[in-house]
JSON list of C-alpha atoms in Angstrom, two decimals:
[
{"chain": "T", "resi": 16, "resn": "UNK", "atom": "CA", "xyz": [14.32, -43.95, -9.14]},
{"chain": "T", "resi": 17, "resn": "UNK", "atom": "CA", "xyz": [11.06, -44.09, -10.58]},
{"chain": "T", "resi": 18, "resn": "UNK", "atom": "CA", "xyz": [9.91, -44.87, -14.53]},
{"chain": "T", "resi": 19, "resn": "UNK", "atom": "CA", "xyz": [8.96, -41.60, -14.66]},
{"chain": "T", "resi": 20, "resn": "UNK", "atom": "CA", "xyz": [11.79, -39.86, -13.43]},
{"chain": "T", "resi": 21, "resn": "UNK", "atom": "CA", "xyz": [13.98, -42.13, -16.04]},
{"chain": "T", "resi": 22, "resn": "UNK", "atom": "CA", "xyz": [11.93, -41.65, -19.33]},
{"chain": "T", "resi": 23, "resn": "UNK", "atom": "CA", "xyz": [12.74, -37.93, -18.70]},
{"chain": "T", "resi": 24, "resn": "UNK", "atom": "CA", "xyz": [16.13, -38.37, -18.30]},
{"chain": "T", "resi": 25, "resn": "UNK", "atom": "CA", "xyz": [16.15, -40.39, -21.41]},
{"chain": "T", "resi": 26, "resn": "UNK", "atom": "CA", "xyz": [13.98, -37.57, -23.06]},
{"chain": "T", "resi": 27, "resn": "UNK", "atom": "CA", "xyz": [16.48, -35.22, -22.49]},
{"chain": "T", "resi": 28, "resn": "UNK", "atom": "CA", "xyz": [19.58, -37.02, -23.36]},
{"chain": "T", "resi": 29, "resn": "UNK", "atom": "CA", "xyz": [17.71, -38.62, -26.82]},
{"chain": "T", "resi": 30, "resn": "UNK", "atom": "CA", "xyz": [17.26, -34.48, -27.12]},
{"chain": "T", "resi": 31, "resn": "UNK", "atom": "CA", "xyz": [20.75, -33.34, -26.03]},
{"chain": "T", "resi": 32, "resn": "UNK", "atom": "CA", "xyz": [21.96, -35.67, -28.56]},
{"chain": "T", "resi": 33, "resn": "UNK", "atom": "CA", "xyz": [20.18, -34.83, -31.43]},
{"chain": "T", "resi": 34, "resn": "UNK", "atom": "CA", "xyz": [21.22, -31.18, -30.75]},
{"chain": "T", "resi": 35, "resn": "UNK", "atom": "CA", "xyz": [24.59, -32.03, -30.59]},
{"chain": "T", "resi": 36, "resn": "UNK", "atom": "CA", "xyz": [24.75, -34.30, -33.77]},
{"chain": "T", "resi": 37, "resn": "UNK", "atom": "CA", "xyz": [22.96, -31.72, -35.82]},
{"chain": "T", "resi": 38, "resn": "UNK", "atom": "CA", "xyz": [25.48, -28.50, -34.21]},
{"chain": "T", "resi": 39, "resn": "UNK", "atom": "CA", "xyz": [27.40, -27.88, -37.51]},
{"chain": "T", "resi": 40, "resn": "UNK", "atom": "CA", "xyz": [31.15, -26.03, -36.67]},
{"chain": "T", "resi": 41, "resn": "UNK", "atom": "CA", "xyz": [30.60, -22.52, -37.86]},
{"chain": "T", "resi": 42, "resn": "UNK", "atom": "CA", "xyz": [33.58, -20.32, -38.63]},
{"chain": "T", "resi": 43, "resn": "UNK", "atom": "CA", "xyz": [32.55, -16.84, -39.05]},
{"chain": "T", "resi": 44, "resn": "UNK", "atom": "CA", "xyz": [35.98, -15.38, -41.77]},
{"chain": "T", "resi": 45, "resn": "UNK", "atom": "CA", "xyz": [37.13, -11.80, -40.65]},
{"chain": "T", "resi": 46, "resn": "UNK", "atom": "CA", "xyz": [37.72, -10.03, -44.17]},
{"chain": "T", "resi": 47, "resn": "UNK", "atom": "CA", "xyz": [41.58, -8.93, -43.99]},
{"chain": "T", "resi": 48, "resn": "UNK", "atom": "CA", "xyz": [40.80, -5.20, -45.05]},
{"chain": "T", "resi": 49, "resn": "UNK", "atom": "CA", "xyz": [44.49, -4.46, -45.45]},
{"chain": "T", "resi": 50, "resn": "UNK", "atom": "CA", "xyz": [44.94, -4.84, -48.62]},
{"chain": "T", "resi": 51, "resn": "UNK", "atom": "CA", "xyz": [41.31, -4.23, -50.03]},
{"chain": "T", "resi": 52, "resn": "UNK", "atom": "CA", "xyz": [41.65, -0.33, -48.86]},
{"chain": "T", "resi": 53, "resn": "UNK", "atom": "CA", "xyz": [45.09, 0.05, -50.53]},
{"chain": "T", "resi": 54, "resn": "UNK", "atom": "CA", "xyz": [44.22, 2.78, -52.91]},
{"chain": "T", "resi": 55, "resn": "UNK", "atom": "CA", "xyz": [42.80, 6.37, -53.94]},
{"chain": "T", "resi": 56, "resn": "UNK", "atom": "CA", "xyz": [38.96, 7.01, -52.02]},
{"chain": "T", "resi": 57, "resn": "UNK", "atom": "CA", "xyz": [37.29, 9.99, -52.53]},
{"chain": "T", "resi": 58, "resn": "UNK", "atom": "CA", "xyz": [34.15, 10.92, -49.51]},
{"chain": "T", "resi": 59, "resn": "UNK", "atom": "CA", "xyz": [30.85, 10.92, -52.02]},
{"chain": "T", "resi": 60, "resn": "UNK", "atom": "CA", "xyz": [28.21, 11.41, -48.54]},
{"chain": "T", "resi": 61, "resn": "UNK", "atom": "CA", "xyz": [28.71, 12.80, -45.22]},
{"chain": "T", "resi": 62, "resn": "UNK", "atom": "CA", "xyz": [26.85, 12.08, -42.24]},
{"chain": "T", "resi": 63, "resn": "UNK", "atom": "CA", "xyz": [26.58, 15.58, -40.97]},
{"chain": "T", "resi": 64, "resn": "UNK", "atom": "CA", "xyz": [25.27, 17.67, -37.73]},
{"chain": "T", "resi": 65, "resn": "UNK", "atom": "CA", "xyz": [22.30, 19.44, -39.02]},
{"chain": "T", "resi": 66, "resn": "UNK", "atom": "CA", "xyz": [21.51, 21.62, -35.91]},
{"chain": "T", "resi": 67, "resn": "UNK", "atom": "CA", "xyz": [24.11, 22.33, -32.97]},
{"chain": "T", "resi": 68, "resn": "UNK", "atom": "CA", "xyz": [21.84, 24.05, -31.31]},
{"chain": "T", "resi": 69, "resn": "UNK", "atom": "CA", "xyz": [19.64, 20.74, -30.35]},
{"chain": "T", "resi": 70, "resn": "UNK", "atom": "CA", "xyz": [21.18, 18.47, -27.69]},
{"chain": "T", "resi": 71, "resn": "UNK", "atom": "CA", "xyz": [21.80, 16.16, -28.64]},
{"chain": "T", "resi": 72, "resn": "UNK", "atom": "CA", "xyz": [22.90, 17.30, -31.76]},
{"chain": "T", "resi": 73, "resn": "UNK", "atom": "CA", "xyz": [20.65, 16.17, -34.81]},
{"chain": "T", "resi": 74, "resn": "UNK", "atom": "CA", "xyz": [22.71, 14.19, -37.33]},
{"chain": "T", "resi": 75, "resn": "UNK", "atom": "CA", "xyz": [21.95, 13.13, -41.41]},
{"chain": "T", "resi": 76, "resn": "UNK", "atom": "CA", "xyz": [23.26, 11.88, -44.61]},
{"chain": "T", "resi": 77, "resn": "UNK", "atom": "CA", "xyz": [24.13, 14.06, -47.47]},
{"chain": "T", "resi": 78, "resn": "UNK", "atom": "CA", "xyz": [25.92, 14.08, -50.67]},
{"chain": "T", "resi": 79, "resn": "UNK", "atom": "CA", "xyz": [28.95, 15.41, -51.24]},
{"chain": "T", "resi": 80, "resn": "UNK", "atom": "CA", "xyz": [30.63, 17.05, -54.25]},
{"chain": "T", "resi": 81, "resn": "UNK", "atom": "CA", "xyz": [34.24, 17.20, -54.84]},
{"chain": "T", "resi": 82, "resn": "UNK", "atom": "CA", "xyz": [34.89, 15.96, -51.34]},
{"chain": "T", "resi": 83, "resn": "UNK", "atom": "CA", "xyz": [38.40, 15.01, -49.80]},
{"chain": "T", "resi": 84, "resn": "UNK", "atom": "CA", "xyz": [40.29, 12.74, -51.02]},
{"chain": "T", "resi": 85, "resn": "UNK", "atom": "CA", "xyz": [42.47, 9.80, -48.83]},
{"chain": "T", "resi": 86, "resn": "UNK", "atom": "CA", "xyz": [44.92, 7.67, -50.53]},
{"chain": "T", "resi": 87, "resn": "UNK", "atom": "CA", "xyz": [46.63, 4.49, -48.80]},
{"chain": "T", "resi": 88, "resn": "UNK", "atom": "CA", "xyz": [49.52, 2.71, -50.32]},
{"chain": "T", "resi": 89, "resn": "UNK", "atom": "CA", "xyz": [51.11, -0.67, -49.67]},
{"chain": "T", "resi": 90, "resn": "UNK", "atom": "CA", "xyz": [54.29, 1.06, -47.93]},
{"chain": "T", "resi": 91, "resn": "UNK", "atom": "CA", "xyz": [52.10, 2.12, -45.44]},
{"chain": "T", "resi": 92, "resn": "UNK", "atom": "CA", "xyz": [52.15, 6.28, -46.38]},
{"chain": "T", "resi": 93, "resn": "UNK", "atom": "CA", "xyz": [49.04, 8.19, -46.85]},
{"chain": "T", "resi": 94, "resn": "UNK", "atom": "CA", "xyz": [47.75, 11.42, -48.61]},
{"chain": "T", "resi": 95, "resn": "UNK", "atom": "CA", "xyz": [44.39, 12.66, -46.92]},
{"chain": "T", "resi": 96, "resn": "UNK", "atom": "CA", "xyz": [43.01, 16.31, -47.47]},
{"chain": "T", "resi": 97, "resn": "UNK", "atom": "CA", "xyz": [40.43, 15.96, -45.24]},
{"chain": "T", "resi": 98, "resn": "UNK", "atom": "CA", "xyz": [42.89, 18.23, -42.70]},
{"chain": "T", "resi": 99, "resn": "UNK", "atom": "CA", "xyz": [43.52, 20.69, -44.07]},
{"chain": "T", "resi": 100, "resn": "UNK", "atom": "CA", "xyz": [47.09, 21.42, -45.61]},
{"chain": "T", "resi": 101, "resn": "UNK", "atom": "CA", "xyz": [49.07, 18.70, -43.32]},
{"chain": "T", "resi": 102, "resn": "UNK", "atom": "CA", "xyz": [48.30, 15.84, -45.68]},
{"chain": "T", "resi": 103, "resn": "UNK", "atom": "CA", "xyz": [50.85, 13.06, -45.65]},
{"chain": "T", "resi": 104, "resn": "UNK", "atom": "CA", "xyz": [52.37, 10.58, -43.44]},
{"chain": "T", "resi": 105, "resn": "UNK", "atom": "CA", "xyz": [52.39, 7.03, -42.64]},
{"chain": "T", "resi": 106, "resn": "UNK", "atom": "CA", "xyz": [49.64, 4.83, -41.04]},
{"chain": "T", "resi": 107, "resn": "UNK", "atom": "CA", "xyz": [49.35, 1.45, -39.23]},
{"chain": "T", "resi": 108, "resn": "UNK", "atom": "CA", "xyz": [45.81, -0.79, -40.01]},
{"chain": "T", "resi": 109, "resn": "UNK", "atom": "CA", "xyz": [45.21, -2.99, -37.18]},
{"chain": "T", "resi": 110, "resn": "UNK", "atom": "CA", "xyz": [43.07, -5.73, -39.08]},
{"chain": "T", "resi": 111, "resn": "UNK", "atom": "CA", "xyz": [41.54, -7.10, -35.79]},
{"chain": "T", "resi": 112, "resn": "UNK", "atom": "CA", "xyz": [39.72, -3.67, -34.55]},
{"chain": "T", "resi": 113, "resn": "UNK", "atom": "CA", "xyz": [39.50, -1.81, -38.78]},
{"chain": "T", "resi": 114, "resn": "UNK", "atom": "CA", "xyz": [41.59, 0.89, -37.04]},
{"chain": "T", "resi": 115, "resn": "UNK", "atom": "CA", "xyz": [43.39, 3.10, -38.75]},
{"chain": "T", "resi": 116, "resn": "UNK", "atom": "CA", "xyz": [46.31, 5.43, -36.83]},
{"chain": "T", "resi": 117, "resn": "UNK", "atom": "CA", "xyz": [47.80, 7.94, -39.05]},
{"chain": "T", "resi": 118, "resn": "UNK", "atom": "CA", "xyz": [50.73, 9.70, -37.92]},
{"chain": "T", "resi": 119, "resn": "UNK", "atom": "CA", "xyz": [51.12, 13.34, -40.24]},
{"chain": "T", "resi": 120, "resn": "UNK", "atom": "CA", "xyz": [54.00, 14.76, -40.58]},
{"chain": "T", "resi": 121, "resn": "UNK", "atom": "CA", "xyz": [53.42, 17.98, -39.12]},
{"chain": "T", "resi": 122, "resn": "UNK", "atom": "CA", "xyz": [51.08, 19.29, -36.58]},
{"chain": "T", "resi": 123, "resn": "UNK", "atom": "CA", "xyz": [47.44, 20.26, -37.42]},
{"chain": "T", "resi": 124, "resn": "UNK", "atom": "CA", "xyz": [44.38, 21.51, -35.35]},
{"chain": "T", "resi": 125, "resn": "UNK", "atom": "CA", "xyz": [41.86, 19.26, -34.37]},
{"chain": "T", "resi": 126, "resn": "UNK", "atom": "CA", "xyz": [39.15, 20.24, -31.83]},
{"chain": "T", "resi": 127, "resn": "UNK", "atom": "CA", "xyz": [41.37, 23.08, -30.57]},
{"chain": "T", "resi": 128, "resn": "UNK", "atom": "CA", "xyz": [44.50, 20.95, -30.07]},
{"chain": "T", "resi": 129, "resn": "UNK", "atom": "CA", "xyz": [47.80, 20.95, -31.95]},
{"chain": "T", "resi": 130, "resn": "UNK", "atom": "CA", "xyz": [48.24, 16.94, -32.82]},
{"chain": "T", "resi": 131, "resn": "UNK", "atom": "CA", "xyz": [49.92, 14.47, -35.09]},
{"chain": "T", "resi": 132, "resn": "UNK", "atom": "CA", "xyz": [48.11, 11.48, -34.46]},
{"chain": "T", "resi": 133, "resn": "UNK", "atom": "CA", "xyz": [44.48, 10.57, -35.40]},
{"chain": "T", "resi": 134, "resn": "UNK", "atom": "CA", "xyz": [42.76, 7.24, -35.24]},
{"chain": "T", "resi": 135, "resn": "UNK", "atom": "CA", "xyz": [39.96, 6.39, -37.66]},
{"chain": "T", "resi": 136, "resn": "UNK", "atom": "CA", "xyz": [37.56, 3.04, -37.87]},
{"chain": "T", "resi": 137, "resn": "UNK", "atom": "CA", "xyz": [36.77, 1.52, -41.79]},
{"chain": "T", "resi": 138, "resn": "UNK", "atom": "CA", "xyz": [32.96, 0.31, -41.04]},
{"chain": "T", "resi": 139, "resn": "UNK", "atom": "CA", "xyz": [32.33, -1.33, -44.21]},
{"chain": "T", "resi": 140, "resn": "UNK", "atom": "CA", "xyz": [33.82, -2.27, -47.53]},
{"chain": "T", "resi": 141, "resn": "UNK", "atom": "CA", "xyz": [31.48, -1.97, -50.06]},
{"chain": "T", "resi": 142, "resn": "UNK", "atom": "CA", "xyz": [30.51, -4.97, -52.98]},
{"chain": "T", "resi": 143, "resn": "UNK", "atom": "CA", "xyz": [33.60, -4.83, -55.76]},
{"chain": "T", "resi": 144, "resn": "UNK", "atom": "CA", "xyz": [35.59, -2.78, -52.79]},
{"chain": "T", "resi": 145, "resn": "UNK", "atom": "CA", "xyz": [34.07, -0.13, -55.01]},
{"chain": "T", "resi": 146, "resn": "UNK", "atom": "CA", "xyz": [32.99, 1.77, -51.83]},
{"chain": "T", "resi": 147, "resn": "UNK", "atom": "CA", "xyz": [34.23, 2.13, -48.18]},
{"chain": "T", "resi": 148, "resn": "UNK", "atom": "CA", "xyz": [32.80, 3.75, -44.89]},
{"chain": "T", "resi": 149, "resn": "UNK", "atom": "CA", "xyz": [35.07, 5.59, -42.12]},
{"chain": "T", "resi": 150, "resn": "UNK", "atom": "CA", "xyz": [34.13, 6.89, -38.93]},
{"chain": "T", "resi": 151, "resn": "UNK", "atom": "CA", "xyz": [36.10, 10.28, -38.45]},
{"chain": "T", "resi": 152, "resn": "UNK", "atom": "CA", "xyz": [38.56, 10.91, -35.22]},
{"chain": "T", "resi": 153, "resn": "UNK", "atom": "CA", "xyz": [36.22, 13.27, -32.94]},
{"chain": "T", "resi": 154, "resn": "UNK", "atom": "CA", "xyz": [36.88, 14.63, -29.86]},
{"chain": "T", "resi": 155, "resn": "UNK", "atom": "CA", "xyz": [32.97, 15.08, -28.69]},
{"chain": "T", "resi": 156, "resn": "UNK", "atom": "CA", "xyz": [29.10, 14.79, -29.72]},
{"chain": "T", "resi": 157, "resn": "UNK", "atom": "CA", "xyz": [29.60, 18.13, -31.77]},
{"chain": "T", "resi": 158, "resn": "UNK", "atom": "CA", "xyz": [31.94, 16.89, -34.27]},
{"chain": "T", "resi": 159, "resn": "UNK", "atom": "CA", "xyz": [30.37, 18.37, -37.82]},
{"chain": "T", "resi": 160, "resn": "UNK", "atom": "CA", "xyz": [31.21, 15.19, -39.74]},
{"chain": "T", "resi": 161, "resn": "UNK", "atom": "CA", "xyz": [31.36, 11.49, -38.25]},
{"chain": "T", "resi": 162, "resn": "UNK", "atom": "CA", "xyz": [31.20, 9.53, -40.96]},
{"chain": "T", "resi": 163, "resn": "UNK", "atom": "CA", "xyz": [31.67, 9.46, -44.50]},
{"chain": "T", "resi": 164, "resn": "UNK", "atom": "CA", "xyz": [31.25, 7.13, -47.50]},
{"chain": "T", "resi": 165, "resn": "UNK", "atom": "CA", "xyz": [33.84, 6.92, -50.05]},
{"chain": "T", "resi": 166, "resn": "UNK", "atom": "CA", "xyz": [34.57, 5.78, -53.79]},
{"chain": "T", "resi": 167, "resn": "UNK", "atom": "CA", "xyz": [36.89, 4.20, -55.49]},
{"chain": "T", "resi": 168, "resn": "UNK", "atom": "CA", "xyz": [38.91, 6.28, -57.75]},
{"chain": "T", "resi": 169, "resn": "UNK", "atom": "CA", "xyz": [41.88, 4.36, -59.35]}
]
């Protein structure tokens, strides 16, 4: 082998090793949400379809007054009025995915179907878990409401 071809083998491992001395071990934490969303949240904005006409269907933030309510407790039961008058029931937070399954206690109608079951995402916890953000169960693109922002209220 010539010099040449050995300086740049000893260019690239001087290099390799610098990299790897100076590669810090970064841990990214996953915020356990479970017990931050205990509590009573009521939807303040709405991200709403503004014309169904369009396709797709234009979509925008608004604020909402006297919105619906969703309360989650630490025995795992819920109140939500978002659905109308089947409220309550219990729910399961999978702290991996921010899904939340609720399982009512009686049937409701939801995009023309009789169900008990509904699955739900928490996006984001806001600063002080003052605020929260949930992306509705929907069945298609036309869903009215997909999102919502809520605030604490106990």
């Amino acid at each position: 082998m010539n010099t040449v071809g050995l300086t740049k083998i000893a260019c690239l491992l001087t290099v390799f090793c610098l990299i790897s001395s100076c590669a810090q071990d970064v841990t990214i934490e996953r915020i356990d949400l479970s017990e931050i969303i205990i509590g009573k949240w009521v939807q303040t904005r709405s991200f709403d379809m503004i014309d169904a006409s369009k396709d797709p269907p234009p979509y925008d933030w608004f604020n909402v007054e006297n919105g619906f309510t969703l309360e989650l407790t630490s025995d795992d039961s819920f109140v939500y009025t978002r659905y109308g008058s089947c409220m309550t029931g219990t729910y399961f937070f999978d702290s991996e995915l921010h899904r939340i399954d609720f399982f009512f206690d009686c049937e409701f109608d939801f995009d023309g179907k009789r169900v008990t079951e509904l699955t739900e995402y928490i996006d984001d916890v806001g600063s002080n878990n003052s605020t929260l953000s949930i992306t509705h169960a929907y069945e298609s693109s036309r869903e009215k409401n997909i999102f919502s922002y809520f605030r604490r209220i106990d």
